[in-house]
């Protein structure tokens, strides 16, 4: 579920003009969802095209951007060729993520040559990290907008429309966009993200996020609640509460002065409806409390799945990483999860080849995968990021071939553990929320169980996306469960 690996928005593949109608596309958008115009001949309306990379927070931010742009007359298109404004919401987490964006900027600049006047904007973390450097580089970028400056987009776009460059990379201590109703992009109408906080106050030594996203701040709990209620009214059946460290969510009600913590927020959202599933990401091992775990256990609709990134299984490396927990602490949290919710699935993020990591320390990461029994993991080799604590303090001294070999070992083991985890589900029956057709066949539905596992099963009867069904698993591979509907 967590998509921290740099990702392309699905709709960037959809812009083959030969496949697109000349007329305004009638897409079945509901109120609050993007109505795309992808035709070849524009109707004079101003259009923006947006690609998003990086984590779910970025995808969620693009929906805020879409909403703000809508207010000044820009509507979305999936066809870059008719766009007046091309935006890329960027990620800086690893060097590769930035390289991808640079390549996309070259493509956008080619497009600009065939449609002069097209504006190109860089949003998000890379905009924040590189600031005016984007404008100094020879590449034609008209707008540079950091994650806390999206309210300024109407002014910045107007500046660019006048032929000047627009830049705002101010990081705020307060901005949470709590009053902005996101325009759901590329929505399946069933699952949606809700941003509950922004920024990060942890200083993991490898991580660029505190520099690109600024200080941690929590969003008004009641605005989160009304967003969840609104989504439920519109037919959505699952919300994912997003933050870099959701367990440190803390909002003070200005009237009562009462503090709402993450466990309390979870409960508030869970009470919207029994039929609204709640997920959240990301949990930090140092902050996840038993109160959160008991709240999850108490409510059937809070999904039994926790993304709990370990980063390394070795205490010395964790200390260098400044994660502020050690192997034992992490194992205690995992044990508490399985004790309080025996059916809970846990996933992780792991970095290989961090500064000075030895072979034995790498073995500790491998043994953690097996011990914690992760259902899946996002795995990376260490990429030094300019300005981070690690870049300042430690040499990036593990050769790339060793980092990659260790990464391959981690991936191979995780695949085995995922397969074992999935095969253990064979014979079990799960409640599944239907999300849509399976990728491979229109005759099959796909959906997830509470543990966030994708289950594919043949269609039968009169069902539709958004409905809950019971599915008995009869087979599995390391990524997917295969099953049959049960009555
Ligand atoms: N807030 C989340 C992580 C956000 S970044 C948390 O604390 O868990 C997503 C993942 O990218 C991280 O968990 C980490 O595994 C990876 N990552 C971050 N910086 C990295 C770097 N410099 N090199 C390689 N991977 C990195
Ligand atoms: Fe980065 Fe650490 Fe914050 Fe996660 S908790 S965003 S890894 S600094
Ligand atoms: Fe990337 Fe920024 Fe998210 S650096 S991972 S898009 S917070």
Coordinates of C-alpha atoms and ligand atoms in Angstrom, one line a residue:
X1 CA 0.0 0.0 0.0
X2 CA 2.7 2.4 0.9
X3 CA 4.2 3.8 -2.3
X4 CA 7.4 5.4 -1.3
X5 CA 9.3 4.2 -4.3
X6 CA 9.2 6.9 -7.0
X7 CA 6.1 6.4 -9.0
X8 CA 4.6 7.6 -12.2
X9 CA 1.0 8.7 -12.0
X10 CA -1.0 6.1 -13.9
X11 CA -2.5 8.7 -16.2
X12 CA 0.8 9.7 -17.8
X13 CA 0.5 6.6 -19.9
X14 CA -3.0 7.5 -21.0
X15 CA -2.0 10.4 -23.3
X16 CA -1.8 8.6 -26.6
X17 CA -3.8 11.0 -28.7
X18 CA -4.9 8.3 -31.2
X19 CA -6.8 6.7 -28.4
X20 CA -8.5 9.8 -27.2
X21 CA -11.7 11.2 -28.4
X22 CA -12.0 14.5 -30.2
X23 CA -15.0 15.4 -28.1
X24 CA -15.1 16.2 -24.5
X25 CA -14.6 12.9 -22.6
X26 CA -17.6 12.0 -20.5
X27 CA -15.9 10.5 -17.5
X28 CA -18.1 9.3 -14.7
X29 CA -16.7 11.7 -12.1
X30 CA -18.7 12.4 -9.0
X31 CA -18.6 15.7 -7.2
X32 CA -15.1 16.3 -5.9
X33 CA -13.5 14.0 -8.5
X34 CA -11.5 15.2 -11.4
X35 CA -13.4 15.5 -14.7
X36 CA -10.7 15.1 -17.3
X37 CA -10.6 16.6 -20.8
X38 CA -8.1 14.7 -22.9
X39 CA -9.3 15.6 -26.4
X40 CA -6.8 16.7 -29.1
X41 CA -8.6 20.0 -29.9
X42 CA -8.8 22.2 -26.9
X43 CA -12.0 24.2 -26.3
X44 CA -10.3 27.3 -25.0
X45 CA -10.5 26.2 -21.4
X46 CA -7.2 26.4 -19.5
X47 CA -5.8 23.0 -18.7
X48 CA -3.1 21.6 -16.4
X49 CA -1.4 18.3 -16.6
X50 CA 0.3 16.9 -13.5
X51 CA 2.6 14.0 -12.8
X52 CA 3.4 13.0 -9.2
X53 CA 6.4 11.2 -7.9
X54 CA 7.4 10.0 -4.4
X55 CA 5.3 9.2 -1.4
X56 CA 1.5 9.2 -0.9
X57 CA 1.8 12.6 0.7
X58 CA 2.9 13.9 -2.7
X59 CA 0.0 12.3 -4.5
X60 CA -2.3 13.7 -1.8
X61 CA -0.8 17.2 -2.3
X62 CA -1.4 17.0 -6.0
X63 CA -5.1 16.8 -5.2
X64 CA -4.8 20.0 -3.1
X65 CA -3.0 21.6 -6.0
X66 CA -5.7 20.5 -8.4
X67 CA -8.3 22.0 -6.2
X68 CA -6.5 25.4 -5.9
X69 CA -5.9 25.5 -9.6
X70 CA -9.6 24.8 -10.2
X71 CA -10.5 28.0 -8.4
X72 CA -8.6 30.0 -11.0
X73 CA -10.0 28.3 -14.0
X74 CA -7.6 25.5 -14.7
X75 CA -9.0 22.0 -15.2
X76 CA -7.1 18.7 -15.4
X77 CA -6.1 16.9 -18.5
X78 CA -4.2 13.6 -18.9
X79 CA -3.0 14.7 -22.3
X80 CA 0.1 16.8 -21.9
X81 CA -0.1 18.0 -25.5
X82 CA -3.1 20.2 -24.8
X83 CA -1.9 21.5 -21.4
X84 CA -1.3 25.2 -20.8
X85 CA 0.5 24.3 -17.6
X86 CA 2.6 21.2 -17.1
X87 CA 3.4 20.4 -13.4
X88 CA 5.6 17.8 -11.8
X89 CA 5.3 17.1 -8.1
X90 CA 8.7 15.9 -7.2
X91 CA 10.6 13.7 -4.7
X92 CA 14.1 14.1 -3.4
X93 CA 14.3 11.0 -1.2
X94 CA 17.0 9.3 -3.3
X95 CA 19.2 10.5 -6.1
X96 CA 17.3 8.3 -8.5
X97 CA 14.1 10.0 -7.7
X98 CA 15.6 13.3 -8.7
X99 CA 17.1 11.9 -11.9
X100 CA 13.7 10.7 -13.0
X101 CA 12.3 14.2 -12.6
X102 CA 15.1 15.8 -14.6
X103 CA 14.4 13.4 -17.4
X104 CA 10.7 14.3 -17.3
X105 CA 11.6 18.0 -17.4
X106 CA 13.5 17.3 -20.7
X107 CA 10.4 15.7 -22.1
X108 CA 8.2 18.6 -21.0
X109 CA 10.6 21.1 -22.6
X110 CA 10.3 19.2 -25.9
X111 CA 6.6 19.5 -25.6
X112 CA 6.9 23.2 -24.9
X113 CA 8.8 23.6 -28.2
X114 CA 5.7 22.3 -30.1
X115 CA 3.3 24.4 -28.1
X116 CA 5.1 27.7 -27.2
X117 CA 3.6 29.4 -24.2
X118 CA 3.1 26.2 -22.2
X119 CA 4.2 26.8 -18.7
X120 CA 6.3 24.3 -16.7
X121 CA 6.2 24.1 -13.0
X122 CA 8.2 22.1 -10.4
X123 CA 6.4 21.4 -7.2
X124 CA 7.2 19.5 -4.0
X125 CA 10.3 18.3 -2.3
X126 CA 12.8 18.8 -5.1
X127 CA 11.5 22.4 -5.6
X128 CA 12.1 23.0 -1.9
X129 CA 15.5 21.4 -1.9
X130 CA 16.9 23.2 -5.0
X131 CA 14.9 26.4 -4.8
X132 CA 16.1 29.0 -7.3
X133 CA 18.7 26.7 -8.7
X134 CA 15.9 25.4 -10.9
X135 CA 15.5 28.8 -12.4
X136 CA 19.2 29.3 -12.8
X137 CA 19.7 26.0 -14.6
X138 CA 19.3 26.2 -18.4
X139 CA 16.1 24.2 -18.3
X140 CA 13.0 26.1 -19.0
X141 CA 11.1 26.1 -15.7
X142 CA 8.6 28.8 -15.1
X143 CA 7.4 28.0 -11.6
X144 CA 9.1 26.6 -8.6
X145 CA 6.7 25.9 -5.7
X146 CA 7.5 24.2 -2.4
X147 CA 5.1 22.0 -0.5
X148 CA 3.9 24.7 1.9
X149 CA 3.3 27.4 -0.8
X150 CA 0.5 25.9 -2.9
X151 CA -2.0 28.6 -1.8
X152 CA 0.2 31.0 -3.7
X153 CA -0.2 29.1 -7.0
X154 CA -2.8 31.4 -8.4
X155 CA -0.4 34.4 -8.1
X156 CA 2.6 32.4 -9.3
X157 CA 0.7 31.1 -12.3
X158 CA -0.5 34.6 -13.1
X159 CA 3.2 35.8 -12.9
X160 CA 4.2 33.0 -15.3
X161 CA 1.3 33.8 -17.6
X162 CA 2.8 37.3 -17.9
X163 CA 6.1 35.8 -18.9
X164 CA 8.0 36.1 -15.6
X165 CA 9.2 33.4 -13.3
X166 CA 7.3 32.5 -10.2
X167 CA 9.0 31.1 -7.1
X168 CA 7.8 30.4 -3.6
X169 CA 9.6 27.9 -1.4
X170 CA 8.6 29.4 2.0
X171 CA 8.2 26.6 4.6
X172 CA 5.4 27.3 7.1
X173 CA 5.0 26.2 10.7
X174 CA 1.2 26.3 10.4
X175 CA 0.1 25.4 6.9
X176 CA -2.0 22.2 6.8
X177 CA -4.4 23.1 3.9
X178 CA -7.1 21.9 6.3
X179 CA -9.9 24.0 4.7
X180 CA -9.1 22.9 1.1
X181 CA -11.2 20.1 -0.3
X182 CA -8.9 18.0 -2.5
X183 CA -9.9 17.4 -6.1
X184 CA -9.6 13.6 -6.3
X185 CA -7.3 12.8 -9.2
X186 CA -7.4 9.4 -11.0
X187 CA -9.7 8.2 -8.3
X188 CA -11.3 4.7 -8.2
X189 CA -14.1 6.3 -6.1
X190 CA -13.5 3.7 -3.3
X191 CA -10.2 4.5 -1.6
X192 CA -8.8 8.0 -0.8
X193 CA -5.9 9.6 1.1
X194 CA -6.4 12.1 3.9
X195 CA -3.4 14.1 5.0
X196 CA -3.5 14.5 8.8
X197 CA -0.2 16.2 9.4
X198 CA 2.8 17.7 7.5
X199 CA 6.5 17.9 7.9
X200 CA 8.7 15.9 10.2
X201 CA 10.6 16.8 13.4
X202 CA 12.7 13.6 13.5
X203 CA 16.2 13.9 12.2
X204 CA 17.0 10.5 10.8
X205 CA 20.5 11.1 9.6
X206 CA 19.9 9.7 6.1
X207 CA 16.7 11.6 5.4
X208 CA 16.0 14.8 3.4
X209 CA 12.3 15.1 4.4
X210 CA 12.8 17.4 7.4
X211 CA 14.6 19.8 5.0
X212 CA 12.0 19.6 2.2
X213 CA 8.9 19.4 4.3
X214 CA 9.7 21.5 7.3
X215 CA 8.5 21.3 10.8
X216 CA 5.9 18.8 11.9
X217 CA 2.4 20.2 12.4
X218 CA -1.0 18.4 12.9
X219 CA -4.2 19.2 11.1
X220 CA -7.4 20.2 12.8
X221 CA -9.0 16.9 13.9
X222 CA -12.5 18.1 13.0
X223 CA -11.5 19.0 9.4
X224 CA -10.1 15.5 9.1
X225 CA -13.3 14.1 10.4
X226 CA -15.4 16.1 8.0
X227 CA -13.2 15.1 5.1
X228 CA -13.8 11.4 6.0
X229 CA -17.5 11.9 6.4
X230 CA -17.7 13.7 3.1
X231 CA -15.8 10.9 1.3
X232 CA -18.1 8.3 2.9
X233 CA -21.2 10.2 1.7
X234 CA -19.7 10.1 -1.8
X235 CA -19.4 6.4 -1.8
X236 CA -15.7 6.0 -0.7
X237 CA -15.2 3.0 1.6
X238 CA -11.6 3.3 2.7
X239 CA -9.4 6.2 3.8
X240 CA -5.7 6.2 4.5
X241 CA -4.6 8.8 7.1
X242 CA -1.2 10.2 6.0
X243 CA 1.8 11.6 7.8
X244 CA 5.5 11.0 8.0
X245 CA 5.0 9.9 11.6
X246 CA 1.3 9.5 12.3
X247 CA 1.9 8.4 15.9
X248 CA 3.1 11.8 16.8
X249 CA -0.2 13.4 15.6
X250 CA -1.2 15.9 18.3
X251 CA -3.8 18.6 17.9
X252 CA -5.0 21.0 20.5
X253 CA -8.6 22.1 20.2
X254 CA -8.4 25.9 20.5
X255 CA -11.7 26.1 22.4
X256 CA -11.5 23.4 24.9
X257 CA -7.6 23.2 25.0
X258 CA -8.1 19.4 24.9
X259 CA -5.4 17.5 23.0
X260 CA -6.3 14.9 20.5
X261 CA -3.7 12.2 20.0
X262 CA -3.4 9.7 17.2
X263 CA -5.3 6.9 19.0
X264 CA -8.1 9.3 19.7
X265 CA -8.1 10.6 16.1
X266 CA -8.3 7.0 14.8
X267 CA -11.3 6.3 17.0
X268 CA -13.1 9.5 15.8
X269 CA -12.6 8.5 12.2
X270 CA -13.5 4.9 12.8
X271 CA -16.8 6.0 14.2
X272 CA -17.8 7.7 11.0
X273 CA -19.3 4.4 9.8
X274 CA -18.7 0.6 10.3
X275 CA -18.4 0.5 6.5
X276 CA -15.6 2.9 6.2
X277 CA -12.2 1.2 6.5
X278 CA -9.4 3.2 8.1
X279 CA -5.7 2.7 7.2
X280 CA -2.8 4.9 8.2
X281 CA 0.9 5.5 7.3
X282 CA 3.6 5.8 8.4
X283 CA 4.1 4.6 11.9
X284 CA 7.4 5.3 13.7
X285 CA 8.6 2.5 16.0
X286 CA 9.6 5.0 18.7
X287 CA 6.1 6.6 18.9
X288 CA 3.6 3.9 18.3
X289 CA 1.8 3.4 21.6
X290 CA -0.2 0.5 23.1
X291 CA -3.2 2.9 23.1
X292 CA -3.0 3.0 19.3
X293 CA -2.8 -0.8 19.2
X294 CA -5.8 -1.3 21.5
X295 CA -7.8 1.2 19.5
X296 CA -7.0 -0.8 16.4
X297 CA -8.0 -4.0 18.1
X298 CA -11.3 -2.5 19.3
X299 CA -12.6 -1.3 15.9
X300 CA -13.1 -3.9 13.2
X301 CA -13.0 -1.2 10.5
X302 CA -9.4 -0.1 11.5
X303 CA -7.4 -2.3 9.3
X304 CA -5.1 -4.8 10.9
X305 CA -2.0 -3.7 9.1
X306 CA 0.9 -1.5 10.2
X307 CA 3.7 -0.1 8.1
X308 CA 6.5 0.0 10.7
X309 CA 9.8 0.8 9.0
X310 CA 12.8 -0.7 10.8
X311 CA 15.5 0.8 8.4
X312 CA 18.1 -1.5 9.9
X313 CA 18.0 -4.6 12.1
X314 CA 21.2 -3.6 13.9
X315 CA 21.4 -1.3 17.0
X316 CA 24.7 0.4 16.1
X317 CA 23.5 1.3 12.6
X318 CA 20.1 2.5 14.0
X319 CA 22.1 4.8 16.3
X320 CA 24.1 6.2 13.4
X321 CA 20.8 6.6 11.5
X322 CA 19.5 8.6 14.5
X323 CA 16.3 6.5 14.6
X324 CA 16.2 6.8 18.4
X325 CA 15.3 3.1 19.0
X326 CA 17.4 0.0 19.0
X327 CA 16.8 -3.6 17.8
X328 CA 15.3 -4.6 21.2
X329 CA 12.9 -1.7 21.3
X330 CA 11.7 -2.4 17.8
X331 CA 11.2 -6.1 18.6
X332 CA 9.2 -5.2 21.7
X333 CA 6.9 -3.1 19.5
X334 CA 6.4 -5.9 17.0
X335 CA 5.7 -8.3 19.9
X336 CA 3.1 -5.9 21.3
X337 CA 1.4 -5.7 17.9
X338 CA 1.2 -9.5 17.5
X339 CA 0.1 -9.9 21.2
X340 CA -2.7 -7.4 20.9
X341 CA -3.7 -8.2 17.3
X342 CA -2.6 -11.7 16.4
X343 CA -4.0 -11.3 12.9
X344 CA -2.1 -8.0 12.2
X345 CA 0.2 -7.8 9.2
X346 CA 3.4 -5.7 9.5
X347 CA 5.5 -4.3 6.6
X348 CA 8.7 -2.4 6.7
X349 CA 11.2 -0.1 4.9
X350 CA 14.9 -1.2 4.9
X351 CA 18.0 0.5 3.8
X352 CA 21.1 -1.5 2.9
X353 CA 24.7 -0.2 2.9
X354 CA 24.3 2.7 5.2
X355 CA 27.7 4.3 6.2
X356 CA 30.0 1.8 7.9
X357 CA 27.5 -1.1 7.9
X358 CA 29.4 -4.4 8.2
X359 CA 28.4 -7.8 6.9
X360 CA 27.3 -8.9 10.4
X361 CA 25.2 -5.8 10.8
X362 CA 23.6 -6.5 7.4
X363 CA 22.8 -10.0 8.7
X364 CA 20.8 -8.4 11.5
X365 CA 18.6 -6.8 8.9
X366 CA 18.1 -10.1 7.2
X367 CA 17.2 -11.9 10.5
X368 CA 14.8 -9.1 11.4
X369 CA 12.8 -9.7 8.2
X370 CA 12.4 -13.4 9.2
X371 CA 11.7 -12.7 12.8
X372 CA 9.2 -9.9 12.3
X373 CA 7.6 -11.9 9.6
X374 CA 7.0 -8.8 7.4
X375 CA 4.2 -9.3 4.8
X376 CA 6.2 -7.1 2.5
X377 CA 8.9 -4.4 2.6
X378 CA 10.1 -1.4 0.6
X379 CA 13.8 -1.9 0.2
X380 CA 16.5 0.5 -0.9
X381 CA 20.2 0.9 -1.0
X382 CA 21.5 4.0 0.8
X383 CA 21.7 7.1 -1.3
X384 CA 23.5 10.1 0.3
X385 CA 21.5 13.3 0.2
X386 CA 23.2 16.6 0.3
X387 CA 22.6 18.6 3.6
X388 CA 21.5 15.6 5.7
X389 CA 23.2 14.8 9.0
X390 CA 24.8 11.6 7.5
X391 CA 26.2 13.5 4.5
X392 CA 27.8 16.0 7.0
X393 CA 29.1 13.5 9.5
X394 CA 29.8 10.2 7.8
X395 CA 31.5 9.0 4.7
X396 CA 29.3 7.1 2.3
X397 CA 31.9 4.3 2.4
X398 CA 30.1 1.2 1.3
X399 CA 30.9 0.5 -2.4
X400 CA 27.8 0.5 -4.7
X401 CA 28.3 -3.1 -5.7
X402 CA 28.2 -4.2 -2.0
X403 CA 25.1 -2.0 -1.3
X404 CA 23.4 -3.6 -4.3
X405 CA 24.4 -7.2 -3.4
X406 CA 23.1 -6.7 0.1
X407 CA 19.9 -5.2 -1.3
X408 CA 19.4 -8.2 -3.5
X409 CA 19.9 -10.5 -0.5
X410 CA 17.3 -8.5 1.4
X411 CA 14.8 -8.6 -1.5
X412 CA 15.3 -12.4 -2.0
X413 CA 14.6 -13.1 1.6
X414 CA 11.7 -10.7 1.8
X415 CA 10.2 -12.5 -1.2
X416 CA 10.5 -15.8 0.6
X417 CA 9.0 -14.4 3.8
X418 CA 6.1 -12.8 1.8
X419 CA 5.4 -16.1 0.1
X420 CA 5.4 -17.9 3.4
X421 CA 3.1 -15.2 4.9
X422 CA 0.7 -15.5 1.9
X423 CA 0.7 -19.3 1.8
X424 CA -0.3 -19.2 5.5
X425 CA -3.6 -17.6 4.4
X426 CA -4.6 -20.4 2.1
X427 CA -7.8 -21.9 3.4
X428 CA -8.7 -18.7 5.4
X429 CA -11.7 -16.6 4.5
X430 CA -11.3 -12.8 4.5
X431 CA -13.6 -9.8 4.3
X432 CA -12.6 -8.0 1.1
X433 CA -13.4 -4.5 -0.2
X434 CA -13.9 -4.7 -4.0
X435 CA -11.7 -2.0 -5.6
X436 CA -12.3 -2.9 -9.3
X437 CA -11.4 -5.3 -12.1
X438 CA -8.2 -7.3 -11.7
X439 CA -5.3 -6.1 -13.8
X440 CA -5.3 -9.3 -15.8
X441 CA -8.9 -10.0 -16.4
X442 CA -12.3 -8.3 -16.6
X443 CA -13.8 -11.6 -15.3
X444 CA -12.0 -11.2 -12.0
X445 CA -12.4 -8.7 -9.2
X446 CA -9.5 -7.4 -7.1
X447 CA -9.8 -6.1 -3.6
X448 CA -7.9 -6.0 -0.3
X449 CA -8.4 -7.7 3.0
X450 CA -7.8 -5.9 6.3
X451 CA -4.1 -6.9 6.3
X452 CA -3.7 -5.0 3.0
X453 CA -3.2 -8.0 0.9
X454 CA -4.5 -7.9 -2.7
X455 CA -6.9 -10.8 -3.3
X456 CA -8.1 -11.7 -6.9
X457 CA -11.3 -13.7 -7.3
X458 CA -13.7 -14.6 -10.1
X459 CA -16.8 -12.4 -10.5
X460 CA -20.1 -13.9 -9.6
X461 CA -23.6 -12.4 -9.2
X462 CA -24.3 -8.7 -9.1
X463 CA -21.5 -7.0 -7.2
X464 CA -19.8 -3.7 -7.7
X465 CA -16.7 -1.9 -6.5
X466 CA -17.2 -0.5 -3.0
X467 CA -19.0 -3.6 -1.7
X468 CA -17.7 -5.9 1.0
X469 CA -17.6 -9.6 0.2
X470 CA -16.1 -12.8 1.9
X471 CA -13.5 -14.6 -0.1
X472 CA -11.9 -17.9 0.7
X473 CA -8.2 -18.1 -0.3
X474 CA -7.2 -21.2 -2.3
X475 CA -3.8 -20.2 -3.6
X476 CA -1.1 -17.5 -3.3
X477 CA 2.1 -16.2 -4.7
X478 CA 4.5 -13.7 -2.9
X479 CA 2.4 -10.7 -4.1
X480 CA -1.3 -11.8 -4.4
X481 CA -3.8 -14.1 -2.9
X482 CA -6.2 -16.0 -5.2
X483 CA -9.6 -16.9 -3.9
X484 CA -13.3 -17.7 -4.4
X485 CA -16.4 -15.8 -3.2
X486 CA -18.2 -17.5 -0.3
X487 CA -21.8 -16.8 0.5
Ligands
LIG1 N1 8.6 8.8 7.5 C1 8.9 7.5 7.1 C2 9.8 7.4 5.9 C3 9.7 8.4 4.8 S1 10.9 8.2 3.5 C4 9.6 6.8 8.2 O1 10.2 7.4 9.1 O2 9.6 5.6 8.2 C5 10.5 6.6 2.9 C6 11.7 5.6 3.0 O3 12.7 5.9 2.1 C7 12.3 5.5 4.3 O4 11.6 4.8 5.3 C8 13.7 5.0 4.0 O5 13.7 3.6 4.1 C9 13.9 5.4 2.6 N2 14.9 6.4 2.5 C10 14.9 7.7 3.0 N3 16.1 8.3 2.8 C11 16.8 7.5 2.1 C12 18.2 7.6 1.6 N4 18.9 8.6 1.8 N5 18.6 6.5 0.9 C13 17.9 5.4 0.8 N6 16.6 5.2 1.2 C14 16.1 6.3 1.9
LIG2 FE1 12.6 11.0 7.3 FE2 12.9 9.9 9.7 FE3 11.1 11.8 9.3 FE4 10.7 9.4 8.3 S1 10.8 10.0 10.5 S2 10.4 11.4 7.2 S3 12.8 8.8 7.8 S4 13.3 12.1 9.2
LIG3 FE1 9.8 12.1 -1.5 FE2 9.1 14.3 -0.3 FE3 7.7 12.2 0.1 S1 11.2 13.6 -0.5 S2 9.2 10.6 -0.1 S3 8.0 13.2 -1.9 S4 8.1 13.8 1.5

